[in-house]
PDB file of C-alpha atoms in Angstrom:
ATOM      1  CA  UNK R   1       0.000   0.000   0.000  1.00 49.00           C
ATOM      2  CA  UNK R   2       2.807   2.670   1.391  1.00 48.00           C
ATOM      3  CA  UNK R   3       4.367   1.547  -2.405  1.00 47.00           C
ATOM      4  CA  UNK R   4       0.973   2.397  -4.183  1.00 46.00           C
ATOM      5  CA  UNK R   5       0.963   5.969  -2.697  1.00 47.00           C
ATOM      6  CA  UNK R   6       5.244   6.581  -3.469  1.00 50.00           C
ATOM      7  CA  UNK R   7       4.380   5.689  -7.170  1.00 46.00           C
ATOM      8  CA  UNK R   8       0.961   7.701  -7.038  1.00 44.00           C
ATOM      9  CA  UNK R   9       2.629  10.802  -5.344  1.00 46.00           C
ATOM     10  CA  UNK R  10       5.537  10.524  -7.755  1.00 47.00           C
ATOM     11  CA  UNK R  11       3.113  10.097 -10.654  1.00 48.00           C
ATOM     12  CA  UNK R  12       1.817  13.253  -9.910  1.00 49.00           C
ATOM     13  CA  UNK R  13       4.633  15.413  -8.920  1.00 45.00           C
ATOM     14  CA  UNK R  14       5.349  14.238 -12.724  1.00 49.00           C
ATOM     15  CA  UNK R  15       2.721  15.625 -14.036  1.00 53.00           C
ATOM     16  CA  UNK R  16       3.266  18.713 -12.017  1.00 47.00           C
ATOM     17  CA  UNK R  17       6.340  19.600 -13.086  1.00 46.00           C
ATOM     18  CA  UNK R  18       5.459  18.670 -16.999  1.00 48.00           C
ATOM     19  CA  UNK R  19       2.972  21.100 -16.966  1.00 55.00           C
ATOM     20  CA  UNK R  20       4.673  23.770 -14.708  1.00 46.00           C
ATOM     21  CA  UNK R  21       8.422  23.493 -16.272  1.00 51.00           C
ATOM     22  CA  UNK R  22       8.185  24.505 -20.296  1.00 53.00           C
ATOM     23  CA  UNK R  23       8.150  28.202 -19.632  1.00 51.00           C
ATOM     24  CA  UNK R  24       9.778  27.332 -23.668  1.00 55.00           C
ATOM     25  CA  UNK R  25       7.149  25.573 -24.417  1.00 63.00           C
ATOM     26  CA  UNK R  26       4.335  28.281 -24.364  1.00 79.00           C
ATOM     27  CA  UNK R  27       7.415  31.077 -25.357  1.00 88.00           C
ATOM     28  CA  UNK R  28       5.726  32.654 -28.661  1.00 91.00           C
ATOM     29  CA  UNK R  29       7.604  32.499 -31.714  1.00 95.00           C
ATOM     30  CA  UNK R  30       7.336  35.149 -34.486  1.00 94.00           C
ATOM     31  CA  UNK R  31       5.138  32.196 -36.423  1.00 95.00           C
ATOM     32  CA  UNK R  32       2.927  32.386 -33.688  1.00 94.00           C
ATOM     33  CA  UNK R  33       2.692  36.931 -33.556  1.00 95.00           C
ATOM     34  CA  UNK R  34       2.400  36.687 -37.209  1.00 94.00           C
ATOM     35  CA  UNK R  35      -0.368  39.374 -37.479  1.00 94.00           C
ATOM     36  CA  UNK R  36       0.242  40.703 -34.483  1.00 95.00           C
ATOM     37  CA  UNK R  37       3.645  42.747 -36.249  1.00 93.00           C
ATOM     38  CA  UNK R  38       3.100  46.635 -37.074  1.00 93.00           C
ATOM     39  CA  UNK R  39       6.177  47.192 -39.756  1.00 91.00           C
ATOM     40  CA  UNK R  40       7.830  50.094 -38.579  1.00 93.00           C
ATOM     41  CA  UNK R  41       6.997  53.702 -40.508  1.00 95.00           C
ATOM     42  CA  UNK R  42       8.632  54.403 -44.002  1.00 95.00           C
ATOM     43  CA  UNK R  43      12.005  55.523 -44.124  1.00 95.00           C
ATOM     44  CA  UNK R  44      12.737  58.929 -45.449  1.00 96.00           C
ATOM     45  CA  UNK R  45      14.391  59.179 -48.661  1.00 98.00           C
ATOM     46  CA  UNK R  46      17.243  60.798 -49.184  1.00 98.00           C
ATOM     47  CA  UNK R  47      19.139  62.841 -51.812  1.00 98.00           C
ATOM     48  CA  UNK R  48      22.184  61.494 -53.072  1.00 98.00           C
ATOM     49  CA  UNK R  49      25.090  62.780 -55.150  1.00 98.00           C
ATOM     50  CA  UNK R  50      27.587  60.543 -57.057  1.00 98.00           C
ATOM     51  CA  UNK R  51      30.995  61.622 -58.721  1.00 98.00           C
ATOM     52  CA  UNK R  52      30.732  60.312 -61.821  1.00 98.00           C
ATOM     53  CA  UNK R  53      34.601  58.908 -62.458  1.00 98.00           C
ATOM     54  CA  UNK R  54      34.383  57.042 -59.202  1.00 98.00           C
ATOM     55  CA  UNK R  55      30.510  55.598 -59.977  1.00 98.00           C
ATOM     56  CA  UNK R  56      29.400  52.642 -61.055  1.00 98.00           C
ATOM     57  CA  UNK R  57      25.426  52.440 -61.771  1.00 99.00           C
ATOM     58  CA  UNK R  58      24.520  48.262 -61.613  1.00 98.00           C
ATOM     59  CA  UNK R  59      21.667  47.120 -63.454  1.00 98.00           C
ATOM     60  CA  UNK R  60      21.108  43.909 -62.367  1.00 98.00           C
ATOM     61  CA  UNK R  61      18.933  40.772 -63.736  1.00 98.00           C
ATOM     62  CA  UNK R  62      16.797  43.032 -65.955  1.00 98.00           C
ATOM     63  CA  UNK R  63      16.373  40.055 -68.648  1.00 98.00           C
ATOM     64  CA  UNK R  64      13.017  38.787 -69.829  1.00 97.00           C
ATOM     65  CA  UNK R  65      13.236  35.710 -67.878  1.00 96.00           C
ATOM     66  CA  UNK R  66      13.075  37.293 -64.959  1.00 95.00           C
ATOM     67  CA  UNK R  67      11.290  40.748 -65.876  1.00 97.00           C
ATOM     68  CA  UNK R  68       8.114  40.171 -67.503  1.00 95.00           C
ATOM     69  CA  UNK R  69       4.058  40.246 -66.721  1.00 94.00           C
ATOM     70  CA  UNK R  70       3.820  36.986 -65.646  1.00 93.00           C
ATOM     71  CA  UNK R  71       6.540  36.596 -63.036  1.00 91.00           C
ATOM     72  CA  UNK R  72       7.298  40.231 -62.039  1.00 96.00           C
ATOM     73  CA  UNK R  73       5.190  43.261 -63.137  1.00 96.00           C
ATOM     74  CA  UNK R  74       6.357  44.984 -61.231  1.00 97.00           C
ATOM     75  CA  UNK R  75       9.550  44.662 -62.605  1.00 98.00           C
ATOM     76  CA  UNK R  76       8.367  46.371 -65.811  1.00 98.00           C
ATOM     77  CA  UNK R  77       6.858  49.327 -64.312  1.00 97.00           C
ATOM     78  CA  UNK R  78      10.980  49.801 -62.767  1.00 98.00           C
ATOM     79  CA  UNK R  79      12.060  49.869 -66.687  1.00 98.00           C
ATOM     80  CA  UNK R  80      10.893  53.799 -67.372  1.00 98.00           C
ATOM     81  CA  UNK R  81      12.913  55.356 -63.988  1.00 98.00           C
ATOM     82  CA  UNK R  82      15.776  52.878 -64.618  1.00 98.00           C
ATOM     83  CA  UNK R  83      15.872  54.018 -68.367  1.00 98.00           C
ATOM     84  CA  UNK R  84      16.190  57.943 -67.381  1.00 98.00           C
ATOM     85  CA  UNK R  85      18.726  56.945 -65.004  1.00 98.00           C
ATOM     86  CA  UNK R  86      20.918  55.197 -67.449  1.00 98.00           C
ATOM     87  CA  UNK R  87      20.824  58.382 -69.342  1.00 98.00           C
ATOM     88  CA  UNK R  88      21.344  60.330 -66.466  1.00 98.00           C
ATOM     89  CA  UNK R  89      24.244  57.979 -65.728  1.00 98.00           C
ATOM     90  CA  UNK R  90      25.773  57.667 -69.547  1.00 98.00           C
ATOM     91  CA  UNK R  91      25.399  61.406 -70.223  1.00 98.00           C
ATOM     92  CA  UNK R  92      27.500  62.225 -66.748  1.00 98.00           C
ATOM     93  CA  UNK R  93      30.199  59.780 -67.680  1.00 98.00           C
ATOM     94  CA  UNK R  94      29.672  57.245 -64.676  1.00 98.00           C
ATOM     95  CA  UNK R  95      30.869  53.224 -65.671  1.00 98.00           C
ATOM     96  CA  UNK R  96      27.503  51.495 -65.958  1.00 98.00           C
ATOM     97  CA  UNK R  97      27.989  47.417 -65.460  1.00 98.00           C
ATOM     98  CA  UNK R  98      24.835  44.588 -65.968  1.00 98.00           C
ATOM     99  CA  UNK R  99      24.702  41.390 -64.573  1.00 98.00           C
ATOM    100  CA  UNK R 100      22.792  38.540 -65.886  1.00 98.00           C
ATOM    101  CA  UNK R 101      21.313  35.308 -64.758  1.00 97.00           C
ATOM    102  CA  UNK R 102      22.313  32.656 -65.533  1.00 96.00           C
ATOM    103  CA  UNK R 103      21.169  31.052 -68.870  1.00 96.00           C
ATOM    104  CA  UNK R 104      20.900  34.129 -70.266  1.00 97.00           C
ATOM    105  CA  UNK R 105      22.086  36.487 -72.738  1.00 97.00           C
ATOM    106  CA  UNK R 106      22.625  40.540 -73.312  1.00 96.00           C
ATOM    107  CA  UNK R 107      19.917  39.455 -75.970  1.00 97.00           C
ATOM    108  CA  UNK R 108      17.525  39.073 -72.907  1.00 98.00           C
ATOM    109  CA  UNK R 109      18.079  41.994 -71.556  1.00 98.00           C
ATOM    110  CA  UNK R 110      14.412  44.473 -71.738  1.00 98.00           C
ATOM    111  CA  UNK R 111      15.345  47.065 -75.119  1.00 98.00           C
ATOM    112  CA  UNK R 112      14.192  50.123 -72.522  1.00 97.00           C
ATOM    113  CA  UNK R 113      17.422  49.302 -70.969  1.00 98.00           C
ATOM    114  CA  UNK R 114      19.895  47.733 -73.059  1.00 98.00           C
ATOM    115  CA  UNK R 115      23.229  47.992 -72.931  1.00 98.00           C
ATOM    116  CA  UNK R 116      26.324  49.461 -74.850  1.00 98.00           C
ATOM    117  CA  UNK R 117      28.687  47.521 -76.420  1.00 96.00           C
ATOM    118  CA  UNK R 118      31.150  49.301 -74.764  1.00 96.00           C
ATOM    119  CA  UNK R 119      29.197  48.050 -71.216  1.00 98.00           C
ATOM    120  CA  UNK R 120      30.422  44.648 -69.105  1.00 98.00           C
ATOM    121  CA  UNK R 121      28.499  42.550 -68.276  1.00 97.00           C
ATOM    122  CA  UNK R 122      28.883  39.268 -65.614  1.00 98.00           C
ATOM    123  CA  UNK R 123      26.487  36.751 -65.352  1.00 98.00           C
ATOM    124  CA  UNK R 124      26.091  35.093 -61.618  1.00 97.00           C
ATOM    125  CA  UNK R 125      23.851  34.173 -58.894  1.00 96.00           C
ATOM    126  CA  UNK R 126      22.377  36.391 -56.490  1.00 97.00           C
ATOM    127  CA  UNK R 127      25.245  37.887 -55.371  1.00 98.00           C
ATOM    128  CA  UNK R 128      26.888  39.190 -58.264  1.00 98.00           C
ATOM    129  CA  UNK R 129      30.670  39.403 -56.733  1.00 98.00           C
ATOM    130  CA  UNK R 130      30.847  35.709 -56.336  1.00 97.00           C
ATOM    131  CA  UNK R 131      31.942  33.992 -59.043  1.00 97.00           C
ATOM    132  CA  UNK R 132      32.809  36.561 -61.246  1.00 98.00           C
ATOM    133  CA  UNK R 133      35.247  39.670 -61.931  1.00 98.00           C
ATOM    134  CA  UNK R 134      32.720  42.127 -61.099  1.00 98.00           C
ATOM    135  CA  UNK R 135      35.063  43.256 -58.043  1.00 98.00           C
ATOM    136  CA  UNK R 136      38.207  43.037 -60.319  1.00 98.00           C
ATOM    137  CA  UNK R 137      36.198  45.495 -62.874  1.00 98.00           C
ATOM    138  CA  UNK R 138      35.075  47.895 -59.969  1.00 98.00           C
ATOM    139  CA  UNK R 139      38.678  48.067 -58.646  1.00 98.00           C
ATOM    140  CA  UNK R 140      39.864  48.835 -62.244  1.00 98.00           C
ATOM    141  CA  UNK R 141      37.968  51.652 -62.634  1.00 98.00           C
ATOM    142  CA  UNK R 142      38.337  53.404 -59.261  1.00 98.00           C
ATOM    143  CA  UNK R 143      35.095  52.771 -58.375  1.00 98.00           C
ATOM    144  CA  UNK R 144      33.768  54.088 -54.588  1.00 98.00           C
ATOM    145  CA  UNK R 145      30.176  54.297 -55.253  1.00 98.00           C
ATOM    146  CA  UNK R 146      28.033  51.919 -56.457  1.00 98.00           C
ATOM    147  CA  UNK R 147      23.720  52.606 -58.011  1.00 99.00           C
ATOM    148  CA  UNK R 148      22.425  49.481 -57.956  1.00 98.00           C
ATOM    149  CA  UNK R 149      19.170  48.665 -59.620  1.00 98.00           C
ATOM    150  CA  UNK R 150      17.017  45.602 -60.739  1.00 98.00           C
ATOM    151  CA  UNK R 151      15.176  42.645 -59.809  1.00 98.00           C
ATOM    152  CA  UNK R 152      14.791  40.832 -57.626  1.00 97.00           C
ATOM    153  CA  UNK R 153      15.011  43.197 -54.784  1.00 97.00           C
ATOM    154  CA  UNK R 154      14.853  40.264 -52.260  1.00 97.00           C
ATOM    155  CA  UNK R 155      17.678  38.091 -54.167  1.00 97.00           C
ATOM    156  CA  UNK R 156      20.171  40.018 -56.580  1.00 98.00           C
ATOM    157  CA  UNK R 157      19.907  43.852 -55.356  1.00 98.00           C
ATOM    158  CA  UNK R 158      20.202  43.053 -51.267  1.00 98.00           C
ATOM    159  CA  UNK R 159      22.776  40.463 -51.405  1.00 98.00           C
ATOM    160  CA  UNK R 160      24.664  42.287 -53.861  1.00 98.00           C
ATOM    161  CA  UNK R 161      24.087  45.737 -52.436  1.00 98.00           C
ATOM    162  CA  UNK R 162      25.172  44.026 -48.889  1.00 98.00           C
ATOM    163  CA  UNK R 163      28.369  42.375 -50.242  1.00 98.00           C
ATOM    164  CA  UNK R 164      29.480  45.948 -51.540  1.00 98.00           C
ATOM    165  CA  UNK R 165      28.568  47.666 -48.598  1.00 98.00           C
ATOM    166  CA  UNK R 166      30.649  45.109 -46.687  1.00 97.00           C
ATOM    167  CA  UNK R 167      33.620  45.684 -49.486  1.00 97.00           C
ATOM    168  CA  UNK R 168      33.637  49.128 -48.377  1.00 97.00           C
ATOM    169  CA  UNK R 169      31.816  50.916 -51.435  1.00 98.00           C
ATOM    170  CA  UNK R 170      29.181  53.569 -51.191  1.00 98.00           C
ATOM    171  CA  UNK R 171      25.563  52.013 -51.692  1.00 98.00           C
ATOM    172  CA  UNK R 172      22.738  53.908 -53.522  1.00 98.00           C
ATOM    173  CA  UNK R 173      19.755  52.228 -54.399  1.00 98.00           C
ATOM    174  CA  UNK R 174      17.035  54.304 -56.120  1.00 98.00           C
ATOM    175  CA  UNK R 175      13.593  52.304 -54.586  1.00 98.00           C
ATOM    176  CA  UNK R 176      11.538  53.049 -57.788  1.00 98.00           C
ATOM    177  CA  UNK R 177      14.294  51.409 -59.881  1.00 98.00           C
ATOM    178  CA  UNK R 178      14.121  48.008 -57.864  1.00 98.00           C
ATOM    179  CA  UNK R 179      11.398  45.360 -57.850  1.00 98.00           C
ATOM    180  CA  UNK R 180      10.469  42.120 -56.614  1.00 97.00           C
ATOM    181  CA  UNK R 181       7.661  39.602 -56.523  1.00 94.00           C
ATOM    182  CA  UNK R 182       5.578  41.145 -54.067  1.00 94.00           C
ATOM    183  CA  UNK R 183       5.350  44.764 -52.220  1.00 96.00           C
ATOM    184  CA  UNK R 184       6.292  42.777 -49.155  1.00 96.00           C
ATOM    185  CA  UNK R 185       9.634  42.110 -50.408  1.00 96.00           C
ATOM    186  CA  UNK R 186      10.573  45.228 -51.845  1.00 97.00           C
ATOM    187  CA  UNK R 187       9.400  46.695 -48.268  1.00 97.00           C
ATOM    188  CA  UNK R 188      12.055  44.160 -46.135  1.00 95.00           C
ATOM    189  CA  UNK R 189      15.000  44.852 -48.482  1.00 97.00           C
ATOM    190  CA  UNK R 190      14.395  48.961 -47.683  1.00 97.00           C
ATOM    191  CA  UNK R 191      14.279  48.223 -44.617  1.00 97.00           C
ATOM    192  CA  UNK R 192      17.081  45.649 -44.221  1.00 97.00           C
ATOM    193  CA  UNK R 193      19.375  47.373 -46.676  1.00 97.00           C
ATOM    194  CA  UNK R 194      19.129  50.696 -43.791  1.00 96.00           C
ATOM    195  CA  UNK R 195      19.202  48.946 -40.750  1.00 96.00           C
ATOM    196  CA  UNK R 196      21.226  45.426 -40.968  1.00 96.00           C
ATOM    197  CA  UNK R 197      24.268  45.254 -38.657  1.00 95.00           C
ATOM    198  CA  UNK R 198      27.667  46.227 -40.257  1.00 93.00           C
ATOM    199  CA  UNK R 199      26.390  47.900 -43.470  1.00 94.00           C
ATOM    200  CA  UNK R 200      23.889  50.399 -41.750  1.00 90.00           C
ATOM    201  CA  UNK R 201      25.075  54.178 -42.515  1.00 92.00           C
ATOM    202  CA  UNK R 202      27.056  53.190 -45.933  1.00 96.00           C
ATOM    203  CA  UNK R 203      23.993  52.644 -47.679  1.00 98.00           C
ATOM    204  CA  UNK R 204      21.700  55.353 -49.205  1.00 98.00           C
ATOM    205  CA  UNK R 205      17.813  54.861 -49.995  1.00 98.00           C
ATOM    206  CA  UNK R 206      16.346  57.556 -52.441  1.00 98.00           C
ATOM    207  CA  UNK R 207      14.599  57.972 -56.303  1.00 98.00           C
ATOM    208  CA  UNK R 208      16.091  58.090 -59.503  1.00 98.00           C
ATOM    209  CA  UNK R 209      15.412  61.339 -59.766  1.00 97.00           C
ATOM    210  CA  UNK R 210      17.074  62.116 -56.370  1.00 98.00           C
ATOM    211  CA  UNK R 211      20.620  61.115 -57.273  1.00 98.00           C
ATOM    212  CA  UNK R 212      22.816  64.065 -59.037  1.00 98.00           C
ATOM    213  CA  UNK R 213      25.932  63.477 -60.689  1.00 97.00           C
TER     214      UNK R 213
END
């Protein structure tokens, strides 16, 4: 009997703790406050000016395969800003470099902003320093500052626009000449691109028609 009541007691001093001890077990995750999150208020956007013999604008991914109605809108509606900037860009004298994905060609590229022949291109990933000579083409130019625009802002424009920030180069990215699948993502990479450990104060969030050369 006095064995009955040692298992019984320690039964239930089991069950006890079990239910008393995972403090981590009812801990909320951000799964769990999902809807709960208020994104924090728009950042201001800021003028920027470039010196054109040590800029390099970056148009990045802008091919059909990856900018087109089906996939990305929203990438087209980028083309017109990104267009004057090139211009803007050319007619200053600033280096202007594309990147591709790969598979594709400077064929692919969208005719609103094709290149010159005179233009490089390299054809990577989502970061567009690894695996190619984009770094080696920067450094032979002189280049400090760095435009980058394209798609997609969640894949080639914040991992690239990170790795350059963390290379030491001057970051400008023009919001209305970057795009993604979804407003959500464009809305992250602002806000990781100003506020991610390391790289926060070397890069610069504004418009196309912001940036002065």
């Amino acid at each position: 009997m006095k064995c009955f009541i040692r298992i019984a007691i320690a039964i239930c001093l089991a069950g006890w703790l079990i239910q008393a001890s995972p403090a981590q077990a009812q801990a909320k995750t951000i799964i769990d406050e999902w809807n709960s999150v208020q994104p924090p208020p728009p950042p201001s956007l800021q003028p920027a000016t470039a010196d054109p013999k040590t800029t390099a604008l970056l148009v990045l991914d802008l091919v059909h395969q990856t900018c087109n109605a089906q996939r990305r809108p929203r990438c087209l509606a980028s083309l017109a800003p990104v267009h004057a900037l090139l211009n803007h860009a050319r007619e200053a004298g600033a280096s202007v470099i594309y990147s591709l994905v790969v598979g594709s060609t400077r064929a692919d590229i969208q005719p609103e902003v094709a290149p010159l022949s005179s233009e490089p291109f390299v054809t990577s990933g989502t970061d567009k320093f690894l695996g190619t000579d984009l770094a080696d083409i920067l450094h032979a130019k002189g280049i400090k500052t760095v435009i980058i625009v394209g798609t997609a802002a969640h894949g080639a424009v914040i991992t690239t626009a990170t790795e350059a920030a963390l290379r030491g180069l001057r970051v400008i990215v023009p919001v209305d000449g970057v795009s993604s699948d979804s407003v959500y993502s464009e809305q992250y990479t602002a806000w990781d691109l100003l506020n991610a450990p390391v790289i926060t104060g070397h890069v610069v969030l504004t418009r196309s028609d912001m940036i002065k050369f």
